[in-house]
Structure formats: structure tokens, C-alpha cells
Amino acid sequence: METLSFEFPAGQPPKGRALVGCVGSGDLEVLLEPGTAGTLTIQVQTSVNGAEQRWQHLFERIFQEHTPPALNIDIHDFGATPGVVRLRLEQGFEELGHD
């Protein structure tokens, strides 16, 4: 197991929280909680050692398209593909958009 930390510029924090996926089904769980204005922090606990650069590039691609809200994101990964990671993050952002 490896724990990775990332930080990106962000907008304002959302009002709600979201939990999407689960480690036992789809190999990925993502918890999104309001963070500090201007900062998005991500902590990844992964079973795949030595993949920090892959995660960094994936997040850079996702967040270059739009400025994310200020969040603290916890990801529990058990070997999910980049496509599953992106899907779960998009699901989490969508959940945050519902009142």
C-alpha cells in the first residue's frame, strides 16, 4: 500500500459531501468533502506501488478542463484503471451539484 498526496488550485468549497464507488466493486472509492477556498487536496491510498506519476498526470488532465471546487478528496484504490478514476470523480462532482 502506498499513500500519495496532491494539491491543485481550486475555486470555492461546495456545500455538500459525496461518496461514490466502493473498493469491493469497481476497485475504487472516492470521498469528496468541502475544503479550503482556493485549494483542492487529494489523498490516494493505493495498492499499486510506484504509480505516483500516473496519478499526477491523470489529475492534471482532469483539472485542466475546468477549475474544480475547493475539496478534500480521499481515494481508496485497489488497482482501478484511469477511466474508472475519472468516472468516479465525475460522479462525485455531479453529486455535489445536487441540493
PDB file of C-alpha atoms in Angstrom, residues 3-79:
ATOM      1  CA  THR A   3      -0.302   6.866   0.190  1.00  0.00           C
ATOM      2  CA  LEU A   4       0.045   9.746  -2.264  1.00  0.00           C
ATOM      3  CA  SER A   5      -0.828  13.428  -1.785  1.00  0.00           C
ATOM      4  CA  PHE A   6      -1.634  16.015  -4.455  1.00  0.00           C
ATOM      5  CA  GLU A   7      -2.701  19.670  -4.443  1.00  0.00           C
ATOM      6  CA  PHE A   8      -4.281  21.786  -7.188  1.00  0.00           C
ATOM      7  CA  PRO A   9      -5.733  25.312  -7.484  1.00  0.00           C
ATOM      8  CA  ALA A  10      -9.483  25.429  -6.919  1.00  0.00           C
ATOM      9  CA  GLY A  11     -12.483  27.703  -6.592  1.00  0.00           C
ATOM     10  CA  GLN A  12     -14.838  27.928  -3.631  1.00  0.00           C
ATOM     11  CA  PRO A  13     -15.847  24.945  -1.482  1.00  0.00           C
ATOM     12  CA  PRO A  14     -19.174  23.246  -2.186  1.00  0.00           C
ATOM     13  CA  LYS A  15     -21.876  22.965   0.472  1.00  0.00           C
ATOM     14  CA  GLY A  16     -22.200  19.188   0.470  1.00  0.00           C
ATOM     15  CA  ARG A  17     -20.271  15.942   0.537  1.00  0.00           C
ATOM     16  CA  ALA A  18     -20.300  12.906  -1.701  1.00  0.00           C
ATOM     17  CA  LEU A  19     -19.228   9.275  -1.535  1.00  0.00           C
ATOM     18  CA  VAL A  20     -19.088   7.307  -4.783  1.00  0.00           C
ATOM     19  CA  GLY A  21     -17.965   3.803  -5.619  1.00  0.00           C
ATOM     20  CA  CYS A  22     -16.651   1.215  -3.250  1.00  0.00           C
ATOM     21  CA  VAL A  23     -13.369  -0.639  -3.119  1.00  0.00           C
ATOM     22  CA  GLY A  24     -15.074  -4.044  -3.326  1.00  0.00           C
ATOM     23  CA  SER A  25     -16.962  -3.156  -6.503  1.00  0.00           C
ATOM     24  CA  GLY A  26     -15.067  -1.364  -9.253  1.00  0.00           C
ATOM     25  CA  ASP A  27     -11.901  -1.214  -7.164  1.00  0.00           C
ATOM     26  CA  LEU A  28     -12.268   2.462  -6.255  1.00  0.00           C
ATOM     27  CA  GLU A  29     -13.962   4.576  -3.585  1.00  0.00           C
ATOM     28  CA  VAL A  30     -13.945   8.386  -3.621  1.00  0.00           C
ATOM     29  CA  LEU A  31     -14.983  10.644  -0.728  1.00  0.00           C
ATOM     30  CA  LEU A  32     -15.355  14.364  -1.522  1.00  0.00           C
ATOM     31  CA  GLU A  33     -15.673  16.901   1.317  1.00  0.00           C
ATOM     32  CA  PRO A  34     -15.598  20.717   1.351  1.00  0.00           C
ATOM     33  CA  GLY A  35     -12.083  22.091   1.650  1.00  0.00           C
ATOM     34  CA  THR A  36     -10.312  25.429   1.991  1.00  0.00           C
ATOM     35  CA  ALA A  37     -11.143  28.066  -0.649  1.00  0.00           C
ATOM     36  CA  GLY A  38      -8.580  28.090  -3.455  1.00  0.00           C
ATOM     37  CA  THR A  39      -7.170  24.620  -2.801  1.00  0.00           C
ATOM     38  CA  LEU A  40      -8.062  21.099  -3.881  1.00  0.00           C
ATOM     39  CA  THR A  41      -6.251  18.397  -1.930  1.00  0.00           C
ATOM     40  CA  ILE A  42      -6.257  14.740  -2.873  1.00  0.00           C
ATOM     41  CA  GLN A  43      -5.028  11.830  -0.822  1.00  0.00           C
ATOM     42  CA  VAL A  44      -4.787   8.477  -2.596  1.00  0.00           C
ATOM     43  CA  GLN A  45      -4.350   5.189  -0.783  1.00  0.00           C
ATOM     44  CA  THR A  46      -3.451   2.679  -3.465  1.00  0.00           C
ATOM     45  CA  SER A  47      -2.425  -0.947  -3.664  1.00  0.00           C
ATOM     46  CA  VAL A  48      -0.337  -0.133  -6.758  1.00  0.00           C
ATOM     47  CA  ASN A  49       3.128   0.984  -5.693  1.00  0.00           C
ATOM     48  CA  GLY A  50       5.177   3.288  -7.914  1.00  0.00           C
ATOM     49  CA  ALA A  51       2.231   4.870  -9.773  1.00  0.00           C
ATOM     50  CA  GLU A  52       2.509   8.443  -8.462  1.00  0.00           C
ATOM     51  CA  GLN A  53       3.349   9.900 -11.878  1.00  0.00           C
ATOM     52  CA  ARG A  54       0.342   8.148 -13.465  1.00  0.00           C
ATOM     53  CA  TRP A  55      -1.964   9.663 -10.823  1.00  0.00           C
ATOM     54  CA  GLN A  56      -0.379  13.121 -11.229  1.00  0.00           C
ATOM     55  CA  HIS A  57      -0.895  13.098 -14.999  1.00  0.00           C
ATOM     56  CA  LEU A  58      -4.469  11.856 -14.668  1.00  0.00           C
ATOM     57  CA  PHE A  59      -5.411  14.629 -12.236  1.00  0.00           C
ATOM     58  CA  GLU A  60      -3.679  17.267 -14.363  1.00  0.00           C
ATOM     59  CA  ARG A  61      -5.722  16.181 -17.413  1.00  0.00           C
ATOM     60  CA  ILE A  62      -8.977  16.227 -15.451  1.00  0.00           C
ATOM     61  CA  PHE A  63      -8.432  19.618 -13.804  1.00  0.00           C
ATOM     62  CA  GLN A  64      -7.036  21.445 -16.845  1.00  0.00           C
ATOM     63  CA  GLU A  65     -10.533  21.316 -18.381  1.00  0.00           C
ATOM     64  CA  HIS A  66     -12.146  23.311 -15.564  1.00  0.00           C
ATOM     65  CA  THR A  67     -11.352  24.762 -12.170  1.00  0.00           C
ATOM     66  CA  PRO A  68     -12.589  22.305  -9.559  1.00  0.00           C
ATOM     67  CA  PRO A  69     -14.324  23.321  -6.346  1.00  0.00           C
ATOM     68  CA  ALA A  70     -12.227  23.500  -3.181  1.00  0.00           C
ATOM     69  CA  LEU A  71     -12.334  19.956  -1.857  1.00  0.00           C
ATOM     70  CA  ASN A  72     -10.562  17.413   0.264  1.00  0.00           C
ATOM     71  CA  ILE A  73     -10.735  14.199  -1.757  1.00  0.00           C
ATOM     72  CA  ASP A  74      -9.865  10.791  -0.308  1.00  0.00           C
ATOM     73  CA  ILE A  75      -9.420   7.983  -2.814  1.00  0.00           C
ATOM     74  CA  HIS A  76      -9.132   4.344  -1.816  1.00  0.00           C
ATOM     75  CA  ASP A  77      -7.803   2.426  -4.793  1.00  0.00           C
ATOM     76  CA  PHE A  78      -7.304  -1.271  -5.340  1.00  0.00           C
ATOM     77  CA  GLY A  79      -5.978  -1.168  -8.890  1.00  0.00           C
TER      78      GLY A  79
END
